[in-house]
Every structure is written in structure tokens, then in C-alpha cells.
mmCIF file of C-alpha atoms in Angstrom:
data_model
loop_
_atom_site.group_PDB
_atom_site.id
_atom_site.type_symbol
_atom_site.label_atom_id
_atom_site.label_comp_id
_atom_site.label_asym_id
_atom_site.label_seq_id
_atom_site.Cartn_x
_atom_site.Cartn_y
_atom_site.Cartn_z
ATOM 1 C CA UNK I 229 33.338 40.108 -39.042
ATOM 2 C CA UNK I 230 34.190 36.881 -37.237
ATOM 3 C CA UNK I 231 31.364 34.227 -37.560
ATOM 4 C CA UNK I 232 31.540 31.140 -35.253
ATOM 5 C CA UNK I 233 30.137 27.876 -36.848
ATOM 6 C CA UNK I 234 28.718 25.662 -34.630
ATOM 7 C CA UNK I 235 28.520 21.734 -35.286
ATOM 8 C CA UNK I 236 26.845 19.252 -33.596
ATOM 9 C CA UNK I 237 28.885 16.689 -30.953
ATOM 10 C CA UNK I 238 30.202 13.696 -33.331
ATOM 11 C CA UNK I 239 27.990 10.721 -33.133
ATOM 12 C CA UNK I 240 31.107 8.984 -31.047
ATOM 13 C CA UNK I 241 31.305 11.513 -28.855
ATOM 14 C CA UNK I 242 27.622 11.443 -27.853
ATOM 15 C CA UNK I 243 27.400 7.208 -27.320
ATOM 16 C CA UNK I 244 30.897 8.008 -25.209
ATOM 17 C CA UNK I 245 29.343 10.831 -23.151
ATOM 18 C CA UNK I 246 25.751 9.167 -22.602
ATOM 19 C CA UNK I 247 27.924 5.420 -21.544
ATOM 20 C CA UNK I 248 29.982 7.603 -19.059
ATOM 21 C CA UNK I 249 27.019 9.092 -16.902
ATOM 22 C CA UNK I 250 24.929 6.151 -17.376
ATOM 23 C CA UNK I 251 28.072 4.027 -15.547
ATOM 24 C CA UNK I 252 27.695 6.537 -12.769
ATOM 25 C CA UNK I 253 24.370 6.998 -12.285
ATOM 26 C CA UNK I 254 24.844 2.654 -11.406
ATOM 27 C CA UNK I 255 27.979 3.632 -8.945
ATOM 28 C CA UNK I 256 25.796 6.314 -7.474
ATOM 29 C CA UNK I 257 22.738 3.959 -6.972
ATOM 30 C CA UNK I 258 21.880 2.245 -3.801
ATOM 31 C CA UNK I 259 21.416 -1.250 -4.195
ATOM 32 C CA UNK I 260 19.485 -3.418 -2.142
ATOM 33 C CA UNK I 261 19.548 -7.437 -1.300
ATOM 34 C CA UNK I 262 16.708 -9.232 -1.709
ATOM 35 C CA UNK I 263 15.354 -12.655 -1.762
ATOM 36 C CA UNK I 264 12.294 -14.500 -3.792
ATOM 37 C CA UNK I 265 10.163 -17.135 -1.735
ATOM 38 C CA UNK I 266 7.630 -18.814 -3.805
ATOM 39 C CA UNK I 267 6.686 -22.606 -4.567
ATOM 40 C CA UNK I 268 6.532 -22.401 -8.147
ATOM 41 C CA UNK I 269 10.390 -22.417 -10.209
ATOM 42 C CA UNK I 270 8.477 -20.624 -12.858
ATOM 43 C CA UNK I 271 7.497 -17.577 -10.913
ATOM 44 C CA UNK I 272 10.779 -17.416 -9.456
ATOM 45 C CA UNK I 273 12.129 -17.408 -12.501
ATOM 46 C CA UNK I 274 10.170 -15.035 -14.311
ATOM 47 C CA UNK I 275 10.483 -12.233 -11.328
ATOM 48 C CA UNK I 276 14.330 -12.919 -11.653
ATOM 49 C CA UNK I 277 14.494 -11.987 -15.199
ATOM 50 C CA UNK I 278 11.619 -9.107 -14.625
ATOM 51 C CA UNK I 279 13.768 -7.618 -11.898
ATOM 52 C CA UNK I 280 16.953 -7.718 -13.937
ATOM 53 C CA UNK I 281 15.253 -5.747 -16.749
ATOM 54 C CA UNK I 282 13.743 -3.412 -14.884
ATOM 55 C CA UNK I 283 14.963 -2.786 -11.674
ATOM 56 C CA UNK I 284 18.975 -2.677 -11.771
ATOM 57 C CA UNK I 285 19.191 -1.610 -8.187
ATOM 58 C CA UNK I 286 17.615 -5.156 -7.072
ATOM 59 C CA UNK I 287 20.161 -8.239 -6.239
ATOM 60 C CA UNK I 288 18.495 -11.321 -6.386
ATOM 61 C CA UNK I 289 20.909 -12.842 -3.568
ATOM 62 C CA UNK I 290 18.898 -16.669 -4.201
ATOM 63 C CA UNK I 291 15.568 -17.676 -4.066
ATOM 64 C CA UNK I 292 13.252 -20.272 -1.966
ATOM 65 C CA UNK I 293 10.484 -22.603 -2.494
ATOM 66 C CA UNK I 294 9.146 -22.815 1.043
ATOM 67 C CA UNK I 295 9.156 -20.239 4.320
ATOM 68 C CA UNK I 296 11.983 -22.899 5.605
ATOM 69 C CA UNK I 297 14.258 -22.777 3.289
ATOM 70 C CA UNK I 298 13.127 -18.471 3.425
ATOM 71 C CA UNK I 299 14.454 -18.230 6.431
ATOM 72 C CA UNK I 300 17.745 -20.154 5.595
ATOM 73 C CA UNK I 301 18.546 -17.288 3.534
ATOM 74 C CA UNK I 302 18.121 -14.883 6.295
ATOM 75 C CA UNK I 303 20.973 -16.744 7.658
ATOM 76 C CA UNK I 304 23.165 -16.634 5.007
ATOM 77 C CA UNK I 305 22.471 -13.340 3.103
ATOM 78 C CA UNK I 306 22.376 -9.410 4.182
ATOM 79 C CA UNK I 307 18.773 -8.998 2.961
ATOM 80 C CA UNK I 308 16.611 -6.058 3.151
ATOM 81 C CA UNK I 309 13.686 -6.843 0.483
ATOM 82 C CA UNK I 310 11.212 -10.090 0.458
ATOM 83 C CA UNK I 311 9.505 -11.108 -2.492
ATOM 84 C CA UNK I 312 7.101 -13.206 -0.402
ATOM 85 C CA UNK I 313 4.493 -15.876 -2.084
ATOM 86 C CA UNK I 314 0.875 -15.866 -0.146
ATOM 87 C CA UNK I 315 -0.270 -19.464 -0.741
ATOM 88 C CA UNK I 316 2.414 -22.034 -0.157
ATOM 89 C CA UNK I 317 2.252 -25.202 0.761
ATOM 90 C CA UNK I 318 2.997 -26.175 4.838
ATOM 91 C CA UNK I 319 3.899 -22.340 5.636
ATOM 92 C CA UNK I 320 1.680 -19.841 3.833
ATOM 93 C CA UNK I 321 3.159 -16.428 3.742
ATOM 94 C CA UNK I 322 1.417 -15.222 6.757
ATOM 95 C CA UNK I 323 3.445 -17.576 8.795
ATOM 96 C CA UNK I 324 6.216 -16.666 7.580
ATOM 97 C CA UNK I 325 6.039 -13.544 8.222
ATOM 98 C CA UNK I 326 4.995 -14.079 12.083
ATOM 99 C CA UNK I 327 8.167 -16.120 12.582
ATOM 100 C CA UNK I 328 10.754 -13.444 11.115
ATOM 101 C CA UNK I 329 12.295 -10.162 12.720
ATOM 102 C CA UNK I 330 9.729 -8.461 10.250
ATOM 103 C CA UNK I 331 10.958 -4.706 11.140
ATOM 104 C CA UNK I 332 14.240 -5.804 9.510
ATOM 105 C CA UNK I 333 13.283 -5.875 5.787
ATOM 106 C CA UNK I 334 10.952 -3.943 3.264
ATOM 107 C CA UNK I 335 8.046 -7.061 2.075
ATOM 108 C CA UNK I 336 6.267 -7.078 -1.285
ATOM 109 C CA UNK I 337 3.781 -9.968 -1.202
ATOM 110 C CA UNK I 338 3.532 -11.918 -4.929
ATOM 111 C CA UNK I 339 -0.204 -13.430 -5.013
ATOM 112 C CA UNK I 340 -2.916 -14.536 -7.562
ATOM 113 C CA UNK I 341 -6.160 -12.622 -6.253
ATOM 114 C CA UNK I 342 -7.597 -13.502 -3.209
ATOM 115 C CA UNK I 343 -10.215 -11.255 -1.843
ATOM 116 C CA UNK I 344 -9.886 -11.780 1.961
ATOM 117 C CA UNK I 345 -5.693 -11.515 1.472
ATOM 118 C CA UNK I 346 -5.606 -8.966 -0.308
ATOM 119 C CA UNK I 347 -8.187 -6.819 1.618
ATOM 120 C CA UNK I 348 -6.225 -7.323 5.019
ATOM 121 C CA UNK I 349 -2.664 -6.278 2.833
ATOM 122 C CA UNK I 350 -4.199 -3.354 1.564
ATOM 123 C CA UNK I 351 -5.689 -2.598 4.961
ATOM 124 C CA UNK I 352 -2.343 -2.302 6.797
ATOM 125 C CA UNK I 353 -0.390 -0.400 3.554
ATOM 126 C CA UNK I 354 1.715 -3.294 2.532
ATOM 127 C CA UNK I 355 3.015 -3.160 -1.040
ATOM 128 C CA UNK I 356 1.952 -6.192 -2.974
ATOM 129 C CA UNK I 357 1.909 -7.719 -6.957
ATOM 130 C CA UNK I 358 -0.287 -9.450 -8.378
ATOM 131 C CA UNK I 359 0.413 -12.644 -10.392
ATOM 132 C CA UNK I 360 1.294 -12.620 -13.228
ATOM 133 C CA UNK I 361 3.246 -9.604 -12.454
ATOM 134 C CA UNK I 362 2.911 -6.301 -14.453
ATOM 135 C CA UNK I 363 6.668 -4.923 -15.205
ATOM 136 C CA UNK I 364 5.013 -0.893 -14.403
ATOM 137 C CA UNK I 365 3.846 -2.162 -11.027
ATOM 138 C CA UNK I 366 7.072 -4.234 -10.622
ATOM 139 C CA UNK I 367 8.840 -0.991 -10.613
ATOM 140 C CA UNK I 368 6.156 1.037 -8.877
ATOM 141 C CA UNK I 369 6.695 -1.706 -5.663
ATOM 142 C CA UNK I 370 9.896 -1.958 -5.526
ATOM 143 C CA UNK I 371 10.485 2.134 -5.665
ATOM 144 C CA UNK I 372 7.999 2.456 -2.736
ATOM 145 C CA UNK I 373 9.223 0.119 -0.793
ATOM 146 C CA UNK I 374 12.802 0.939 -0.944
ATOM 147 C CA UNK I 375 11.966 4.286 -0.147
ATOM 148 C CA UNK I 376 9.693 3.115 3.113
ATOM 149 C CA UNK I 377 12.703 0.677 3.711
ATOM 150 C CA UNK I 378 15.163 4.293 3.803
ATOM 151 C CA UNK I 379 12.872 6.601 5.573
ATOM 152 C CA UNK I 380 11.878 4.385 8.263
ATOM 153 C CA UNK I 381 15.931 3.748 8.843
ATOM 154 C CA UNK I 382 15.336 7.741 9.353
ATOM 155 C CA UNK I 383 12.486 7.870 11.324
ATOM 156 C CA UNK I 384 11.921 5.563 14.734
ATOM 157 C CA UNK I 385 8.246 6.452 14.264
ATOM 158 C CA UNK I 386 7.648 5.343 11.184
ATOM 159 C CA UNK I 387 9.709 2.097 11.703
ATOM 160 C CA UNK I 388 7.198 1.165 14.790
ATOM 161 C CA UNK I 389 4.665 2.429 12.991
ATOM 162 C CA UNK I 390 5.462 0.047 10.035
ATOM 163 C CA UNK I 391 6.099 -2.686 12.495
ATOM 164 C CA UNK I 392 2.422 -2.095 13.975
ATOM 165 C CA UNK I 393 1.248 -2.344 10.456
ATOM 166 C CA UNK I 394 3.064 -5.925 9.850
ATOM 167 C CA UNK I 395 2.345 -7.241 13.404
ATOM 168 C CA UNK I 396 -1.837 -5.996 12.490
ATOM 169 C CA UNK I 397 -1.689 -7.825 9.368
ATOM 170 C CA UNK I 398 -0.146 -11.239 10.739
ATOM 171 C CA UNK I 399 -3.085 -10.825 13.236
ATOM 172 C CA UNK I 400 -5.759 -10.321 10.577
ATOM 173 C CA UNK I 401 -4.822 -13.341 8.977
ATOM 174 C CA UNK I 402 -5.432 -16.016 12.431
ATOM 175 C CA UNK I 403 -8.371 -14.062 12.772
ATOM 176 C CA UNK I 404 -9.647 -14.773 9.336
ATOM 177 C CA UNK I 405 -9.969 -11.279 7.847
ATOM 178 C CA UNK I 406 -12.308 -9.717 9.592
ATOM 179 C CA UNK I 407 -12.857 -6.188 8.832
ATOM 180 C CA UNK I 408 -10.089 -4.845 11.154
ATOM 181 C CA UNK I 409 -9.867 -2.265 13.892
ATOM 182 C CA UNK I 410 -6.884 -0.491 12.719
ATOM 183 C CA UNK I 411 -5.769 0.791 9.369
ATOM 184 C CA UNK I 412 -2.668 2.065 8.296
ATOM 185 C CA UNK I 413 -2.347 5.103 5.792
ATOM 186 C CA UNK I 414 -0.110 6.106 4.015
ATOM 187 C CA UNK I 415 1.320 9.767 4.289
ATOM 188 C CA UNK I 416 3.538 11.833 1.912
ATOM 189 C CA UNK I 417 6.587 11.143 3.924
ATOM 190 C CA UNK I 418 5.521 8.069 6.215
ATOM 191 C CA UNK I 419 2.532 5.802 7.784
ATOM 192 C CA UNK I 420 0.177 6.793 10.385
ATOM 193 C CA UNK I 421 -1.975 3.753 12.332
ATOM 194 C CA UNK I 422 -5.768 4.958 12.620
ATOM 195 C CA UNK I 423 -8.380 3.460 14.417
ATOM 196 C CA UNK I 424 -11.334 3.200 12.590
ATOM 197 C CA UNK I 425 -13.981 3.862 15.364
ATOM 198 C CA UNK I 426 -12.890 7.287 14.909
ATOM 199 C CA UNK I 427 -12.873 7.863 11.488
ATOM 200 C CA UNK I 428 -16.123 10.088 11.044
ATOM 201 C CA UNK I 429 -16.324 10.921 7.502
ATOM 202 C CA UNK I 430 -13.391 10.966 4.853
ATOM 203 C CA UNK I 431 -13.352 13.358 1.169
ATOM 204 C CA UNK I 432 -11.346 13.425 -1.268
ATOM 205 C CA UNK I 433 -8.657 16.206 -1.665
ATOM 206 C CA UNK I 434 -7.761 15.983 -5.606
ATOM 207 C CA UNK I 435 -5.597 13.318 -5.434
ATOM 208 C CA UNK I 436 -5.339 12.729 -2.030
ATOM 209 C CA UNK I 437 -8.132 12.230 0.719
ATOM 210 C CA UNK I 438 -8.321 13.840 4.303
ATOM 211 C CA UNK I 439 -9.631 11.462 6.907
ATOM 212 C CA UNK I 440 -11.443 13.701 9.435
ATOM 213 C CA UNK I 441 -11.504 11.577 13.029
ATOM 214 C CA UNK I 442 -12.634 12.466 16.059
ATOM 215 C CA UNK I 443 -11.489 15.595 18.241
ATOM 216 C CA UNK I 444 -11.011 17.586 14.874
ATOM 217 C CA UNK I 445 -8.075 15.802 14.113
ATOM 218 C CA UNK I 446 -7.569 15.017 10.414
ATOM 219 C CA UNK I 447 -4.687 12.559 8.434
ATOM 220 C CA UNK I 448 -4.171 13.374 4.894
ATOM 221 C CA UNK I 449 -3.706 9.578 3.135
ATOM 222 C CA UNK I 450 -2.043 9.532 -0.930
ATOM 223 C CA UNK I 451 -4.264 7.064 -1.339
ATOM 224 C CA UNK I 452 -7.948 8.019 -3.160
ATOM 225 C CA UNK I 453 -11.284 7.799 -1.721
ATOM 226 C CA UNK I 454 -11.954 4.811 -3.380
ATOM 227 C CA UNK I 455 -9.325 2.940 -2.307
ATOM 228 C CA UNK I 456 -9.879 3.204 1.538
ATOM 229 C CA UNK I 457 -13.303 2.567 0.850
ATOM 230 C CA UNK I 458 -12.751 -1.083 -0.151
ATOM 231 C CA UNK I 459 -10.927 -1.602 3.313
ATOM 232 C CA UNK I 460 -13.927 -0.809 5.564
ATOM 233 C CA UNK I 461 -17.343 -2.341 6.359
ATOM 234 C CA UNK I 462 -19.572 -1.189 3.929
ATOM 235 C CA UNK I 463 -22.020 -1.495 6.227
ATOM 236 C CA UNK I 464 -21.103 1.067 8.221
ATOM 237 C CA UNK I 465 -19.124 3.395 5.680
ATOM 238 C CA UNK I 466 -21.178 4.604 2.760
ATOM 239 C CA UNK I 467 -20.643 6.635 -0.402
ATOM 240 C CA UNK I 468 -22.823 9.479 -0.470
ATOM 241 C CA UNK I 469 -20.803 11.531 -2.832
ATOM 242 C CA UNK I 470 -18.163 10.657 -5.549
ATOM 243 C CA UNK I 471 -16.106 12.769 -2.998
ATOM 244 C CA UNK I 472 -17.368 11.604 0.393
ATOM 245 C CA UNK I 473 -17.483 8.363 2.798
ATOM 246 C CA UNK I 474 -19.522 8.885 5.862
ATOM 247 C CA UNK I 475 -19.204 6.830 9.434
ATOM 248 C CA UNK I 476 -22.803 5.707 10.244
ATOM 249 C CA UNK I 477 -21.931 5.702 13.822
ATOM 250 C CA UNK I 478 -21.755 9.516 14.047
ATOM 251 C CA UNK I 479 -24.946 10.294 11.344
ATOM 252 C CA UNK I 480 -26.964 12.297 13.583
ATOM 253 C CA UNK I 481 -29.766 13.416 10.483
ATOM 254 C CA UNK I 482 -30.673 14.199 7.531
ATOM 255 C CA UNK I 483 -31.775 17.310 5.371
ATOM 256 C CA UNK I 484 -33.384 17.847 2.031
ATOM 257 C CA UNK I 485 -33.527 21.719 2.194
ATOM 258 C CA UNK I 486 -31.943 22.728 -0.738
ATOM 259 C CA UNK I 487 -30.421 19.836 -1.492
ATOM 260 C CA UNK I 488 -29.575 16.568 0.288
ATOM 261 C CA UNK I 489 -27.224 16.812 3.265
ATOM 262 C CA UNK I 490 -26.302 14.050 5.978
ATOM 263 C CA UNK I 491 -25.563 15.958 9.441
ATOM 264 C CA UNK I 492 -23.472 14.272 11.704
ATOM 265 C CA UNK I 493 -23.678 14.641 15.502
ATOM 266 C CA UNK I 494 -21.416 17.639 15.349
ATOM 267 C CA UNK I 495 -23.824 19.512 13.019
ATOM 268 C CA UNK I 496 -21.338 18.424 10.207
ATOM 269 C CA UNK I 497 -23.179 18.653 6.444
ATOM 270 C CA UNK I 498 -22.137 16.824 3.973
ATOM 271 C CA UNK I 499 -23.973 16.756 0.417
ATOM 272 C CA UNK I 500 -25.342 13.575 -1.052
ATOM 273 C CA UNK I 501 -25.413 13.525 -4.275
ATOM 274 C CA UNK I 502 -28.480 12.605 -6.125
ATOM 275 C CA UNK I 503 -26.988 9.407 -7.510
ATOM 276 C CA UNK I 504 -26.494 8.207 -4.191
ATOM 277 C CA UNK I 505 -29.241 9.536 -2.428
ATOM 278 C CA UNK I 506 -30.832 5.821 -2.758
ATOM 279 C CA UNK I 507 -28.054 3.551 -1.681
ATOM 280 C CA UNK I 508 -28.086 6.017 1.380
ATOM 281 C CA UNK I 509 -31.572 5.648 2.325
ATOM 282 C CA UNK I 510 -30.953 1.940 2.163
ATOM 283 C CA UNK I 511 -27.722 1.761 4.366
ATOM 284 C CA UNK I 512 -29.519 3.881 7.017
ATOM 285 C CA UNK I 513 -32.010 1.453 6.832
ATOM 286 C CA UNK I 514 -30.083 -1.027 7.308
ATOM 287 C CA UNK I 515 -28.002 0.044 9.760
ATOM 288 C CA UNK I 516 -30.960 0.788 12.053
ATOM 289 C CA UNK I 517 -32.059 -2.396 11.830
ATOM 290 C CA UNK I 518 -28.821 -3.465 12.348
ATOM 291 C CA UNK I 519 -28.413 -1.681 15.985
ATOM 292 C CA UNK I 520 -31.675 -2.392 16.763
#
């Protein structure tokens, strides 16, 4: 009887075979050419060296300390991403941004927290880090918004949509971040611009959450209840369930047979949970007042 022994690949072999496919996995791998604007050396700096570590299909083409000298580089370089500071001096970020050929490039704002900023980025989808900058959410901005950067090269309608969501935001920030008009959500394969008058009530889906609007029309956003939440005017959307987000404008009444239930104006009920059966009561109350 013939027996076949079987050893394992040399140690050589193995460091040989795993350098091979990791050299083309890199020729294989779209790169893209970006740009850092930000006043401070040190941040520049530090998302240089953060970007070389951890995302190899970045090239940092050069870097600028005001929106000036940013758009100097749009000259001189093929750029498609923007690392783009929020509070600079002269220029802020926002002005930047108005005075560019924004549907050209993918942004990711870099900002300490600031409420009102942040609120209006997060309100039209835009991907943003915060400082100092996390190397997970480094990665997890720079893979979205490469991959908005290629499908919207794709898809016309995304691209305008993503230019709506740019041109909103620029808006937003003359206007001083009011609660806006518009958000944009983001889809499984894309953006979709939705008017917020219409929203009527939004639940979560597991990980996702279906906004319901009106004429029965509904937009499923990746993005969790909570999140949209913290874009609208609490004063008009309010929690009711772990689950749910209700429009005011559309509550029609209120039931506590068998439980609590809000009941829109299309005989829509949707359970309150007994945790927030109070703040309820209280927004209604408000909100009465409010219209009053």
C-alpha cells in the first residue's frame, strides 16, 4: 500500500507566497489623490502619518494651512479627496467649500466638536472626523467616501443628489444652523434628499430605519433611529418608542385602550411605550401651545 505523507509549505515558501499576493492586492488597488487643509502643522502631520498606516490607497499629494493656499492645490494636483479643517482662520471651511467645484471631489471634514457644525454635516450625510482622529474611524471615512466618490461617477443621480447635499450644507452654515428643511439619507447603494415636512413618523428596521413620508412613500436610511433623531427639531419629532419617532404635525390622537397608541391623521397607531409615555404628554403639550 502506497501512503502519501503530507508536509506543511516551508516557512520560506509561505513569507514568499503571502509577499507575492500582498504586492498585488497594492497593483490591483485604486488609489486616490487627496489633499489636507488645516491651520495647525501638527494635525497635518499627524493625519499624514495616520493615513500612511492605515489607509495605503490614500496619496497625500501636499497639504495647506488656509482655503487659499487649498485651492492652489486644486490647481496643481489631480485631487479627488479633501481632508477639510472647519475652523480656520480668514476662510473657515464652509467657505471653502462654497468657492470650489464641490461635485468634483469626495470631502471628509476634520473638526474638534462643535454642536451647530456638526449637526448641519450630519444633516446633509457628509462624512466627517473628529479631532483628535480615531485610526477605526479614519478608515471607516475614507472607505465610505471613496466608495460615494465611485458610485456617484456611476450614477448621475446620486452625483446631483450629493451635490444638493453639499450646496444644502454651505447654505446651513450663512444661515446659522437652523434646523434645516432638507435632509439627506443615506441608502444602501446611494443618497436620497427628503424634505422633512413630509416625514410623518420613522421606526427602526434592525439596523436600519424606514422613514415613512407622505403619499405612502417610504426611504429605507443605514443610519439608526437615533441618529436621524439628533438632526430634527425635537420639538416637533418625539421618541415615543425605543423604535419610533413621530411628526407632531400629522398626530391626529391618542389612545390608551390596551395600551398607549398615538394615531396619526391617517388612522396610523403607533405604540408608546410606557417609558415615554411622559415626555409625550409633555411635547404635545408643548407643541399645542406652541401653534396656538
Amino acid at each position: 500500500m502506497k501512503i502519501t505523507v503530507y508536509s506543511p509549505e516551508p516557512t520560506a515558501y509561505i513569507k514568499t507566497k503571502y509577499f507575492l499576493q500582498l504586492i498585488l492586492s497594492l497593483l490591483v488597488m485604486t488609489t486616490y489623490n487627496a489633499i489636507i487643509i488645516d491651520d495647525e502643522k501638527n494635525v497635518q502631520e499627524a493625519l499624514k502619518i495616520l493615513l500612511e498606516r492605515n489607509c495605503p490607497n490614500i496619496n497625500i499629494c501636499d497639504t495647506a494651512s488656509s482655503a487659499s493656499q487649498g485651492r492652489e492645490l486644486l490647481n496643481n494636483w489631480d485631487v479627488q479627496l479633501i481632508f477639510l479643517d472647519i475652523s480656520m482662520p480668514g476662510e473657515n471651511g464652509f467657505d471653502f467649500l462654497a468657492s470650489i467645484q464641490k461635485e468634483d471631489y469626495a470631502i471628509i471634514f476634520t473638526t474638534a466638536y462643535e454642536e451647530y457644525a456638526l449637526r448641519a454635516i450630519k444633516t446633509n450625510a457628509i462624512d466627517y472626523l473628529l479631532k483628535p482622529i480615531d485610526p477605526e474611524e479614519l478608515k471607516e471615512a475614507v472607505s465610505k467616501a471613496t466608495s460615494h466618490l465611485d458610485l456617484r461617477r456611476q450614477n448621475q443621480k446620486i452625483q446631483n443628489t450629493y451635490d444638493e447635499s453639499l450646496n444644502n450644507l454651505t447654505r446651513q452654515a450663512n444661515d446659522g444652523f437652523v434646523y434645516a428643511p432638507k435632509i439627506t439619507v443615506i441608502e444602501k447603494f446611494g443618497f436620497e434628499i427628503v424634505e422633512v415636512e413630509k416625514i410623518r413618523y420613522i421606526e427602526a428596521d434592525g439596523a436600519y430605519s424606514v422613514i415613512n413620508l407622505s403619499g405612502l412613500e417610504q426611504v429605507v436610511s443605514s443610519k439608526p433611529v437615533g441618529e436621524i433623531e439628533k438632526i430634527l427639531d425635537p420639538s416637533i419629532f418625539v421618541r415615543i418608542h425605543k423604535s419610533t419617532l413621530i411628526n407632531l404635525n400629522f398626530l391626529k390622537g391618542f389612545s390608551s385602550f390596551e395600551g398607549y397608541y398615538a394615531i396619526l391623521d391617517d388612522k396610523t397607531e403607533l405604540a408608546i411605550s410606557r417609558r415615554k409615555y411622559n415626555e409625550f404628554k409633555e411635547a404635545v403639550s408643548n407643541y399645542s401651545k406652541s401653534i396656538e
